[in-house]
XYZ file of N, CA and C in Angstrom:
756
model
N 34.182 16.720 -100.314
C 33.349 17.072 -99.152
C 33.627 16.045 -98.057
N 33.779 16.532 -96.873
C 34.043 15.645 -95.754
C 32.821 15.537 -94.869
N 32.833 14.479 -94.060
C 31.713 14.271 -93.139
C 31.744 15.302 -92.029
N 30.565 15.558 -91.465
C 30.490 16.498 -90.350
C 31.215 15.987 -89.129
N 31.391 14.649 -89.045
C 32.051 14.071 -87.895
C 33.566 14.072 -88.030
N 34.096 14.552 -89.194
C 35.532 14.524 -89.412
C 36.183 15.767 -88.809
N 37.408 15.611 -88.349
C 38.186 16.734 -87.854
C 39.411 16.894 -88.742
N 39.899 18.132 -88.901
C 41.006 18.408 -89.804
C 42.289 18.561 -89.007
N 43.330 17.817 -89.437
C 44.614 17.837 -88.762
C 45.693 18.320 -89.730
N 46.664 19.042 -89.217
C 47.792 19.507 -90.010
C 48.948 18.530 -89.823
N 49.516 18.058 -90.955
C 50.663 17.170 -90.850
C 51.951 17.986 -90.866
N 53.070 17.300 -90.786
C 54.370 17.979 -90.701
C 54.751 18.677 -91.997
N 54.204 18.310 -93.142
C 54.508 18.934 -94.432
C 53.584 20.082 -94.768
N 52.768 20.485 -93.820
C 51.870 21.603 -94.071
C 50.572 21.203 -94.723
N 50.399 19.914 -94.988
C 49.141 19.475 -95.575
C 48.046 19.331 -94.546
N 46.891 19.229 -95.070
C 45.725 19.066 -94.204
C 44.999 17.786 -94.603
N 44.639 16.959 -93.608
C 43.855 15.765 -93.893
C 42.772 15.609 -92.832
N 41.785 14.860 -93.193
C 40.631 14.683 -92.300
C 40.796 13.415 -91.472
N 40.567 13.525 -90.171
C 40.579 12.365 -89.270
C 39.141 11.967 -88.992
N 38.652 11.021 -89.793
C 37.223 10.672 -89.679
C 36.955 9.763 -88.491
N 37.959 9.200 -87.854
C 37.776 8.297 -86.712
C 37.910 9.010 -85.373
N 38.183 10.333 -85.446
C 38.466 11.032 -84.201
C 37.252 11.067 -83.272
N 36.055 11.223 -83.862
C 34.837 11.335 -83.047
C 34.008 10.061 -83.042
N 34.577 8.948 -83.420
C 33.833 7.690 -83.401
C 33.497 7.309 -81.955
N 32.253 6.868 -81.716
C 31.827 6.514 -80.362
C 32.564 5.268 -79.868
N 33.017 5.353 -78.638
C 33.715 4.233 -78.035
C 32.744 3.427 -77.163
N 32.938 2.132 -77.085
C 32.042 1.321 -76.240
C 32.160 1.707 -74.780
N 30.990 1.707 -74.102
C 30.957 2.100 -72.687
C 31.555 0.997 -71.837
N 32.483 1.378 -70.978
C 33.145 0.422 -70.103
C 33.009 0.888 -68.658
N 32.907 -0.072 -67.746
C 32.906 0.240 -66.329
C 33.986 -0.591 -65.670
N 34.406 -0.157 -64.529
C 35.447 -0.878 -63.813
C 34.944 -2.258 -63.412
N 35.674 -3.284 -63.766
C 35.290 -4.642 -63.430
C 34.492 -5.332 -64.504
N 34.260 -4.690 -65.639
C 33.532 -5.334 -66.714
C 32.092 -4.868 -66.787
N 31.366 -5.329 -67.772
C 29.974 -4.892 -67.945
C 29.070 -5.414 -66.840
N 28.012 -4.685 -66.572
C 27.037 -5.062 -65.550
C 25.821 -5.667 -66.235
N 25.426 -6.853 -65.770
C 24.242 -7.501 -66.321
C 23.050 -7.211 -65.414
N 22.045 -6.570 -65.969
C 20.862 -6.218 -65.190
C 19.825 -7.338 -65.308
N 19.173 -7.641 -64.195
C 18.154 -8.683 -64.200
C 17.103 -8.419 -63.140
N 15.987 -9.118 -63.244
C 14.895 -8.971 -62.290
C 14.215 -10.322 -62.123
N 13.798 -10.611 -60.909
C 13.109 -11.862 -60.633
C 11.848 -11.565 -59.835
N 10.749 -12.244 -60.131
C 9.528 -12.025 -59.349
C 9.578 -12.672 -57.979
N 10.584 -13.495 -57.734
C 10.695 -14.217 -56.473
C 11.788 -13.613 -55.598
N 11.575 -13.758 -54.298
C 12.574 -13.343 -53.325
C 12.500 -14.299 -52.138
N 13.633 -14.845 -51.744
C 13.667 -15.772 -50.617
C 13.805 -14.980 -49.333
N 12.773 -15.034 -48.508
C 12.751 -14.289 -47.252
C 12.972 -15.166 -46.032
N 13.583 -16.327 -46.231
C 13.880 -17.209 -45.115
C 12.665 -17.996 -44.656
N 12.794 -18.568 -43.480
C 11.698 -19.348 -42.918
C 12.037 -20.809 -42.815
N 11.976 -21.351 -41.610
C 12.201 -22.773 -41.361
C 11.014 -23.315 -40.573
N 10.454 -24.412 -41.048
C 9.254 -24.997 -40.436
C 9.531 -26.470 -40.157
N 9.072 -26.953 -39.008
C 9.161 -28.385 -38.714
C 7.920 -28.826 -37.959
N 7.632 -30.113 -38.025
C 6.454 -30.668 -37.359
C 6.754 -32.068 -36.866
N 6.201 -32.407 -35.710
C 6.322 -33.734 -35.107
C 4.927 -34.185 -34.714
N 4.537 -35.365 -35.166
C 3.207 -35.910 -34.865
C 3.313 -37.042 -33.867
N 2.339 -37.092 -32.955
C 2.240 -38.180 -32.002
C 0.912 -38.902 -32.138
N 0.614 -39.752 -31.183
C -0.624 -40.523 -31.241
C -1.860 -39.650 -31.081
N -1.751 -38.583 -30.313
C -2.908 -37.729 -30.079
C -2.569 -36.245 -30.122
N -1.486 -35.887 -30.789
C -1.069 -34.493 -30.845
C -0.201 -34.263 -32.079
N -0.015 -32.986 -32.407
C 0.954 -32.551 -33.415
C 1.608 -31.269 -32.909
N 2.917 -31.214 -33.014
C 3.663 -29.998 -32.703
C 4.222 -29.445 -34.006
N 3.918 -28.188 -34.297
C 4.424 -27.534 -35.506
C 5.038 -26.210 -35.078
N 6.197 -25.889 -35.657
C 6.932 -24.698 -35.232
C 7.611 -24.052 -36.434
N 7.851 -22.740 -36.332
C 8.548 -21.991 -37.376
C 9.234 -20.793 -36.743
N 10.386 -20.418 -37.297
C 11.071 -19.240 -36.791
C 10.371 -17.979 -37.286
N 10.689 -16.830 -36.676
C 9.961 -15.590 -36.932
C 10.833 -14.515 -37.569
N 11.995 -14.869 -38.089
C 12.886 -13.885 -38.723
C 12.564 -13.768 -40.205
N 12.310 -12.538 -40.657
C 12.059 -12.252 -42.069
C 13.281 -11.529 -42.625
N 13.902 -12.109 -43.645
C 15.172 -11.584 -44.135
C 15.083 -11.256 -45.623
N 16.032 -10.436 -46.056
C 16.287 -10.180 -47.472
C 17.795 -10.124 -47.623
N 18.376 -11.211 -48.113
C 19.828 -11.288 -48.179
C 20.409 -11.297 -46.779
N 21.267 -10.308 -46.489
C 21.863 -10.197 -45.160
C 21.147 -9.182 -44.286
N 19.985 -8.711 -44.725
C 19.223 -7.730 -43.959
C 18.046 -8.403 -43.262
N 17.774 -7.984 -42.035
C 16.629 -8.469 -41.269
C 15.503 -7.452 -41.410
N 14.405 -7.868 -42.037
C 13.271 -6.977 -42.255
C 12.318 -6.969 -41.063
N 12.178 -8.108 -40.407
C 11.274 -8.198 -39.261
C 11.724 -9.340 -38.353
N 11.488 -9.174 -37.071
C 11.816 -10.217 -36.094
C 10.563 -10.859 -35.501
N 9.382 -10.471 -35.992
C 8.124 -10.953 -35.416
C 7.150 -11.382 -36.501
N 7.628 -12.097 -37.496
C 6.775 -12.550 -38.591
C 6.290 -13.969 -38.325
N 4.995 -14.145 -38.241
C 4.422 -15.472 -38.012
C 4.317 -16.224 -39.332
N 4.802 -17.457 -39.342
C 4.709 -18.313 -40.525
C 3.766 -19.488 -40.301
N 3.065 -19.501 -39.177
C 2.111 -20.561 -38.870
C 0.706 -19.990 -39.003
N -0.123 -20.643 -39.807
C -1.469 -20.155 -40.091
C -2.476 -21.220 -39.677
N -3.367 -20.863 -38.763
C -4.379 -21.800 -38.286
C -5.497 -21.896 -39.318
N -5.589 -23.054 -39.958
C -6.640 -23.271 -40.949
C -7.962 -23.630 -40.283
N -7.921 -24.519 -39.315
C -9.080 -24.885 -38.496
C -8.587 -25.046 -37.063
N -9.476 -25.501 -36.182
C -9.059 -25.745 -34.809
C -8.317 -27.063 -34.661
N -8.098 -27.778 -35.786
C -7.360 -29.041 -35.745
C -6.245 -29.116 -36.785
N -5.955 -28.016 -37.456
C -4.939 -28.039 -38.513
C -4.236 -26.693 -38.593
N -2.924 -26.742 -38.763
C -2.090 -25.545 -38.890
C -1.182 -25.723 -40.090
N -1.069 -24.666 -40.881
C -0.191 -24.668 -42.048
C 1.031 -23.814 -41.751
N 2.212 -24.400 -41.908
C 3.463 -23.669 -41.751
C 4.120 -23.482 -43.103
N 4.505 -22.235 -43.426
C 5.018 -21.919 -44.752
C 6.191 -20.967 -44.658
N 7.268 -21.281 -45.392
C 8.400 -20.384 -45.552
C 8.617 -20.080 -47.014
N 9.547 -19.159 -47.297
C 9.846 -18.820 -48.686
C 9.661 -17.348 -48.957
N 9.071 -17.015 -50.101
C 8.797 -15.626 -50.481
C 7.574 -15.134 -49.708
N 7.756 -14.087 -48.916
C 6.702 -13.688 -47.981
C 5.427 -13.255 -48.703
N 5.552 -12.562 -49.819
C 4.350 -12.137 -50.544
C 3.572 -13.345 -51.065
N 4.271 -14.356 -51.556
C 3.588 -15.563 -52.006
C 2.955 -16.315 -50.844
N 3.624 -16.307 -49.697
C 3.084 -16.980 -48.510
C 1.770 -16.335 -48.090
N 1.744 -15.007 -48.014
C 0.526 -14.300 -47.617
C -0.599 -14.545 -48.616
N -0.266 -14.489 -49.906
C -1.288 -14.716 -50.939
C -1.836 -16.134 -50.864
N -0.975 -17.104 -50.661
C -1.418 -18.495 -50.558
C -2.340 -18.688 -49.364
N -1.985 -18.138 -48.224
C -2.819 -18.297 -47.031
C -4.183 -17.646 -47.222
N -4.238 -16.463 -47.850
C -5.521 -15.809 -48.092
C -6.387 -16.622 -49.045
N -5.761 -17.192 -50.072
C -6.516 -18.015 -51.027
C -7.115 -19.236 -50.342
N -6.347 -19.881 -49.490
C -6.847 -21.055 -48.775
C -7.958 -20.684 -47.794
N -7.831 -19.529 -47.152
C -8.889 -19.081 -46.235
C -10.216 -18.906 -46.977
N -10.153 -18.347 -48.174
C -11.376 -18.160 -48.966
C -11.986 -19.507 -49.332
N -11.152 -20.450 -49.755
C -11.665 -21.777 -50.122
C -12.268 -22.488 -48.902
N -11.634 -22.346 -47.755
C -12.171 -22.981 -46.546
C -13.498 -22.344 -46.134
N -13.607 -21.024 -46.275
C -14.868 -20.352 -45.945
C -15.981 -20.784 -46.890
N -15.665 -20.963 -48.158
C -16.660 -21.438 -49.115
C -17.119 -22.851 -48.768
N -16.172 -23.702 -48.385
C -16.514 -25.085 -48.005
C -17.420 -25.095 -46.779
N -17.077 -24.281 -45.780
C -17.880 -24.245 -44.558
C -19.277 -23.702 -44.840
N -19.367 -22.733 -45.735
C -20.678 -22.176 -46.083
C -21.545 -23.202 -46.813
N -20.931 -23.991 -47.679
C -21.693 -24.949 -48.479
C -22.051 -26.212 -47.705
N -21.174 -26.649 -46.790
C -21.366 -27.934 -46.115
C -21.704 -27.807 -44.639
N -21.713 -26.576 -44.125
C -22.062 -26.332 -42.724
C -21.153 -27.083 -41.751
N -19.916 -27.251 -42.118
C -18.915 -27.845 -41.235
C -17.530 -27.434 -41.717
N -16.564 -27.507 -40.805
C -15.198 -27.152 -41.159
C -14.532 -28.292 -41.933
N -13.592 -27.928 -42.750
C -12.888 -28.903 -43.566
C -11.949 -29.737 -42.692
N -11.893 -31.039 -42.933
C -11.003 -31.925 -42.207
C -9.572 -31.790 -42.678
N -8.665 -32.359 -41.892
C -7.239 -32.242 -42.206
C -6.892 -32.925 -43.520
N -7.461 -34.080 -43.775
C -7.160 -34.779 -45.024
C -7.692 -33.998 -46.226
N -8.866 -33.411 -46.093
C -9.401 -32.585 -47.174
C -8.560 -31.327 -47.379
N -8.066 -30.749 -46.282
C -7.187 -29.595 -46.384
C -5.899 -29.935 -47.130
N -5.380 -31.124 -46.884
C -4.144 -31.529 -47.568
C -4.356 -31.604 -49.075
N -5.526 -32.112 -49.496
C -5.817 -32.182 -50.920
C -6.066 -30.792 -51.498
N -6.744 -29.936 -50.750
C -6.996 -28.572 -51.203
C -5.686 -27.823 -51.434
N -4.755 -27.955 -50.509
C -3.465 -27.285 -50.663
C -2.713 -27.826 -51.868
N -2.751 -29.153 -52.057
C -2.092 -29.738 -53.217
C -2.688 -29.235 -54.524
N -4.013 -29.158 -54.586
C -4.673 -28.659 -55.799
C -4.351 -27.190 -56.053
N -4.318 -26.390 -54.983
C -4.032 -24.964 -55.131
C -2.622 -24.738 -55.661
N -1.671 -25.488 -55.151
C -0.290 -25.360 -55.628
C -0.156 -25.864 -57.061
N -0.835 -26.944 -57.388
C -0.732 -27.507 -58.740
C -1.370 -26.590 -59.776
N -2.404 -25.873 -59.394
C -3.055 -24.933 -60.304
C -2.083 -23.847 -60.758
N -1.116 -23.506 -59.894
C -0.134 -22.484 -60.227
C 1.217 -23.094 -60.632
N 1.203 -24.277 -61.175
C 2.460 -24.997 -61.430
C 3.334 -24.324 -62.475
N 2.747 -23.554 -63.418
C 3.540 -22.898 -64.450
C 4.141 -21.578 -63.964
N 3.617 -21.041 -62.909
C 4.175 -19.858 -62.244
C 3.968 -20.073 -60.752
N 4.692 -21.021 -60.151
C 4.332 -21.538 -58.828
C 4.553 -20.531 -57.701
N 3.808 -20.768 -56.626
C 4.078 -20.039 -55.394
C 5.470 -20.437 -54.898
N 6.271 -19.434 -54.564
C 7.597 -19.709 -54.000
C 7.412 -19.906 -52.495
N 6.796 -21.030 -52.139
C 6.407 -21.290 -50.759
C 6.654 -22.756 -50.428
N 7.220 -22.986 -49.255
C 7.547 -24.328 -48.796
C 6.631 -24.667 -47.626
N 5.762 -25.669 -47.821
C 4.648 -25.894 -46.909
C 4.767 -27.195 -46.133
N 4.281 -27.136 -44.897
C 4.038 -28.317 -44.070
C 2.669 -28.145 -43.423
N 1.788 -29.114 -43.644
C 0.465 -29.094 -43.029
C 0.441 -30.106 -41.891
N 0.071 -29.646 -40.710
C 0.028 -30.503 -39.529
C -1.351 -30.417 -38.893
N -1.883 -31.557 -38.474
C -3.201 -31.559 -37.850
C -3.574 -32.936 -37.345
N -4.797 -33.044 -36.861
C -5.338 -34.312 -36.379
C -6.259 -34.889 -37.441
N -6.145 -36.195 -37.682
C -6.986 -36.834 -38.688
C -8.340 -37.215 -38.094
N -9.109 -38.004 -38.849
C -10.454 -38.374 -38.412
C -10.450 -39.209 -37.139
N -9.359 -39.917 -36.881
C -9.255 -40.749 -35.680
C -8.618 -40.025 -34.512
N -8.281 -38.763 -34.696
C -7.655 -38.001 -33.630
C -6.161 -38.188 -33.528
N -5.541 -38.846 -34.506
C -4.089 -39.060 -34.492
C -3.388 -37.927 -35.234
N -2.154 -37.674 -34.848
C -1.383 -36.625 -35.486
C -1.009 -36.989 -36.911
N -1.095 -36.009 -37.801
C -0.759 -36.208 -39.214
C 0.079 -35.037 -39.688
N 1.127 -35.359 -40.455
C 2.008 -34.340 -41.020
C 2.123 -34.590 -42.518
N 1.867 -33.544 -43.322
C 1.933 -33.638 -44.773
C 3.043 -32.719 -45.276
N 3.901 -33.272 -46.140
C 4.961 -32.490 -46.754
C 4.672 -32.233 -48.220
N 5.096 -31.062 -48.728
C 4.770 -30.613 -50.089
C 6.020 -30.131 -50.811
N 5.953 -30.225 -52.153
C 6.922 -29.504 -52.962
C 6.247 -28.276 -53.547
N 6.947 -27.533 -54.423
C 6.438 -26.244 -54.883
C 5.242 -26.362 -55.813
N 5.047 -27.524 -56.464
C 3.977 -27.651 -57.455
C 2.863 -28.586 -56.996
N 2.784 -28.867 -55.697
C 1.614 -29.549 -55.165
C 1.736 -31.024 -54.888
N 2.838 -31.662 -55.246
C 3.003 -33.073 -54.885
C 3.156 -33.174 -53.373
N 2.403 -34.068 -52.745
C 2.442 -34.140 -51.289
C 2.293 -35.581 -50.827
N 2.631 -35.785 -49.570
C 2.566 -37.112 -48.964
C 2.414 -36.961 -47.459
N 1.593 -37.819 -46.896
C 1.540 -37.877 -45.436
C 2.773 -38.624 -44.953
N 3.540 -37.989 -44.093
C 4.805 -38.554 -43.662
C 4.562 -39.789 -42.786
N 5.084 -40.952 -43.189
C 4.800 -42.184 -42.428
C 5.396 -42.187 -41.025
N 6.510 -41.477 -40.831
C 7.118 -41.433 -39.502
C 6.668 -40.221 -38.692
N 5.796 -39.383 -39.268
C 5.219 -38.281 -38.513
C 6.146 -37.104 -38.286
N 7.213 -36.960 -39.061
C 8.128 -35.834 -38.901
C 8.399 -35.216 -40.271
N 8.615 -33.909 -40.277
C 8.951 -33.236 -41.516
C 9.555 -31.882 -41.182
N 10.416 -31.396 -42.070
C 11.015 -30.066 -41.937
C 11.154 -29.464 -43.324
N 11.126 -28.140 -43.370
C 11.223 -27.451 -44.650
C 11.794 -26.063 -44.412
N 12.358 -25.473 -45.449
C 12.872 -24.125 -45.349
C 14.377 -24.058 -45.295
N 14.894 -22.911 -44.855
C 16.326 -22.641 -44.939
C 17.162 -23.526 -44.027
N 16.627 -23.917 -42.874
C 17.392 -24.736 -41.927
C 17.005 -26.208 -41.977
N 16.354 -26.625 -43.046
C 15.893 -28.015 -43.138
C 17.054 -29.007 -43.041
N 18.167 -28.708 -43.726
C 19.297 -29.640 -43.743
C 19.968 -29.760 -42.386
N 19.752 -28.796 -41.515
C 20.327 -28.859 -40.173
C 19.395 -29.555 -39.190
N 18.080 -29.379 -39.354
C 17.119 -29.908 -38.390
C 16.701 -31.336 -38.725
N 16.541 -31.639 -40.003
C 16.003 -32.942 -40.395
C 16.864 -34.120 -39.943
N 18.203 -34.052 -40.017
C 18.990 -35.179 -39.486
C 18.756 -35.434 -38.007
N 18.530 -34.362 -37.240
C 18.230 -34.523 -35.818
C 16.905 -35.246 -35.616
N 15.884 -34.856 -36.381
C 14.588 -35.518 -36.266
C 14.662 -36.975 -36.724
N 15.378 -37.225 -37.806
C 15.518 -38.604 -38.287
C 16.165 -39.496 -37.244
N 17.136 -38.968 -36.539
C 17.886 -39.777 -35.579
C 17.127 -39.984 -34.274
N 16.583 -38.894 -33.733
C 15.983 -38.969 -32.398
C 14.522 -39.398 -32.444
N 13.760 -38.847 -33.382
C 12.324 -39.145 -33.456
C 12.054 -40.302 -34.401
N 12.575 -40.215 -35.617
C 12.361 -41.291 -36.586
C 13.118 -42.554 -36.295
N 14.193 -42.461 -35.497
C 15.005 -43.601 -35.080
C 15.537 -44.377 -36.292
N 15.995 -43.645 -37.307
C 16.502 -44.278 -38.515
C 17.982 -44.615 -38.360
N 18.355 -45.749 -38.965
C 19.752 -46.206 -38.972
C 20.309 -46.393 -37.567
N 19.460 -46.850 -36.653
C 19.899 -47.100 -35.281
C 19.492 -48.515 -34.877
N 20.344 -49.139 -34.092
C 20.096 -50.505 -33.619
C 20.239 -50.613 -32.108
N 20.166 -49.472 -31.410
C 20.405 -49.472 -29.967
C 19.108 -49.527 -29.168
N 18.024 -49.993 -29.778
C 16.777 -50.120 -29.041
C 15.581 -49.824 -29.919
N 14.398 -49.813 -29.296
C 13.171 -49.549 -30.023
C 12.917 -48.042 -30.105
N 12.111 -47.683 -31.078
C 11.761 -46.272 -31.253
C 10.956 -45.788 -30.061
N 11.320 -44.629 -29.551
C 10.671 -44.083 -28.374
C 9.441 -43.278 -28.767
N 8.406 -43.341 -27.956
C 7.200 -42.545 -28.155
C 7.293 -41.326 -27.248
N 7.270 -40.146 -27.860
C 7.410 -38.901 -27.116
C 6.048 -38.316 -26.778
N 5.970 -37.696 -25.617
C 4.779 -36.943 -25.260
C 4.824 -35.576 -25.948
N 3.719 -34.853 -25.872
C 3.671 -33.531 -26.503
C 4.685 -32.586 -25.863
N 4.825 -32.664 -24.536
C 5.784 -31.790 -23.847
C 7.206 -32.113 -24.260
N 7.525 -33.385 -24.408
C 8.874 -33.772 -24.841
C 9.135 -33.361 -26.286
N 8.108 -33.447 -27.124
C 8.264 -33.027 -28.518
C 8.536 -31.527 -28.614
N 7.901 -30.740 -27.759
C 8.149 -29.300 -27.739
C 9.602 -29.013 -27.377
N 10.130 -29.743 -26.408
C 11.534 -29.548 -26.023
C 12.474 -29.940 -27.154
N 12.133 -30.974 -27.915
C 12.952 -31.353 -29.074
C 12.940 -30.255 -30.131
N 11.777 -29.663 -30.329
C 11.665 -28.568 -31.299
C 12.561 -27.403 -30.881
N 12.552 -27.067 -29.619
C 13.385 -25.968 -29.132
C 14.868 -26.273 -29.341
N 15.283 -27.491 -29.014
C 16.687 -27.865 -29.202
C 17.074 -27.821 -30.676
N 16.162 -28.248 -31.541
C 16.450 -28.221 -32.968
C 16.654 -26.810 -33.485
N 15.823 -25.876 -33.051
C 15.954 -24.502 -33.531
C 17.138 -23.786 -32.893
N 17.479 -24.132 -31.661
C 18.682 -23.553 -31.059
C 19.919 -23.974 -31.847
N 19.971 -25.238 -32.232
C 21.089 -25.732 -33.037
C 21.122 -25.068 -34.409
N 19.967 -24.974 -35.071
C 19.912 -24.363 -36.398
C 20.269 -22.883 -36.342
N 19.859 -22.199 -35.284
C 20.147 -20.774 -35.170
C 21.619 -20.463 -35.050
N 22.418 -21.422 -34.603
C 23.851 -21.216 -34.502
C 24.553 -21.351 -35.844
N 23.903 -21.981 -36.825
C 24.551 -22.274 -38.098
C 23.905 -21.567 -39.289
N 22.660 -21.189 -39.177
C 21.930 -20.597 -40.293
C 21.593 -19.149 -39.957
N 22.108 -18.208 -40.764
C 21.874 -16.792 -40.464
C 20.436 -16.377 -40.730
N 19.691 -17.170 -41.489
C 18.289 -16.849 -41.771
C 17.347 -17.300 -40.673
N 17.846 -18.019 -39.709
C 17.024 -18.580 -38.627
C 17.413 -17.918 -37.317
N 16.446 -17.297 -36.651
C 16.767 -16.664 -35.390
C 15.616 -15.854 -34.832
N 15.941 -15.051 -33.826
C 15.030 -14.141 -33.124
C 14.049 -14.885 -32.215
N 13.159 -15.699 -32.779
C 12.196 -16.417 -31.951
C 11.577 -17.560 -32.749
N 11.000 -18.508 -32.019
C 10.298 -19.634 -32.633
C 8.859 -19.627 -32.136
N 7.929 -19.705 -33.071
C 6.515 -19.836 -32.731
C 6.159 -21.317 -32.752
N 5.673 -21.830 -31.626
C 5.374 -23.254 -31.480
C 3.887 -23.414 -31.198
N 3.231 -24.250 -31.983
C 1.812 -24.542 -31.780
C 1.639 -26.041 -31.542
N 0.889 -26.357 -30.511
C 0.588 -27.747 -30.163
C -0.901 -27.982 -30.416
N -1.206 -28.953 -31.264
C -2.588 -29.269 -31.639
C -3.004 -30.552 -30.938
N -4.064 -30.484 -30.152
C -4.653 -31.643 -29.492
C -6.165 -31.595 -29.684
N -6.853 -32.595 -29.140
C -8.310 -32.625 -29.250
C -8.954 -31.463 -28.502
N -8.213 -30.847 -27.568
C -8.740 -29.713 -26.809
C -8.535 -28.381 -27.511
N -7.819 -28.377 -28.640
C -7.593 -27.133 -29.360
C -6.122 -26.906 -29.657
N -5.786 -25.638 -29.890
C -4.423 -25.254 -30.267
C -3.862 -24.301 -29.222
N -2.664 -24.607 -28.735
C -1.954 -23.719 -27.817
C -0.712 -23.184 -28.523
N -0.331 -21.955 -28.160
C 0.786 -21.278 -28.824
C 1.807 -20.841 -27.788
N 3.088 -21.008 -28.143
C 4.191 -20.590 -27.301
C 5.248 -19.911 -28.162
N 5.837 -18.833 -27.636
C 6.935 -18.139 -28.307
C 8.221 -18.418 -27.527
N 9.199 -18.992 -28.209
C 10.476 -19.323 -27.598
C 11.550 -18.437 -28.210
N 12.229 -17.663 -27.356
C 13.212 -16.696 -27.846
C 14.500 -17.381 -28.268
N 15.067 -16.887 -29.386
C 16.373 -17.338 -29.871
C 17.338 -16.159 -29.883
N 18.515 -16.400 -30.455
C 19.508 -15.319 -30.563
C 19.016 -14.225 -31.499
N 19.365 -12.990 -31.185
C 18.907 -11.848 -31.968
C 19.905 -11.431 -33.046
N 21.104 -12.002 -33.055
C 22.097 -11.584 -34.043
C 22.071 -12.470 -35.270
């Protein structure tokens, strides 16, 4: 008795034999080799944020291009979130995580204001953000944050963060994060931080001059980083409140 999968072949001598390998399944092949399928809960949607602090002001800015790979999803996405009238949070990275993080912080700030009848200070906000990120350290927010605001003395303060909540107030008052960080940060270190220079004393910039530096930094980054472009949202924080400016960049 032969298997149902066998086929019968006639040989040259008139005999009959079974070819049991004729219908054996062959491994599936595709051109170029096998395809490995995968999925990730994270997606990098671009975003570059920088901040410059002065004696009585803070300038924080972020580009408005939302990307997915080589595709532009939006040219008008704001990455700057006003936490109070003296503090702004700038965040790049995965857009869904950014939105979720900002909503979570808004709820915590509303609870604080309800319980204490006052808005949360910048230093308290920095700790709140650090705690919120650390709480999700095993499945972290894919978000790169810079918190900028005025401290209790009215001086500019800039806080930099990693993905799991470690943070520090920047001693030189400058910070950058996101896709164009490697292009913008050397400019800030040289011109604002005055690092590795011996040609004079560190210059103190006014708020208007800091805004112009921010524009020059993003114009330079936009020429080299495809994730940075379209426009820059610039917010200036002073004791009188927060002002906003949109500076157009290249659209390609």
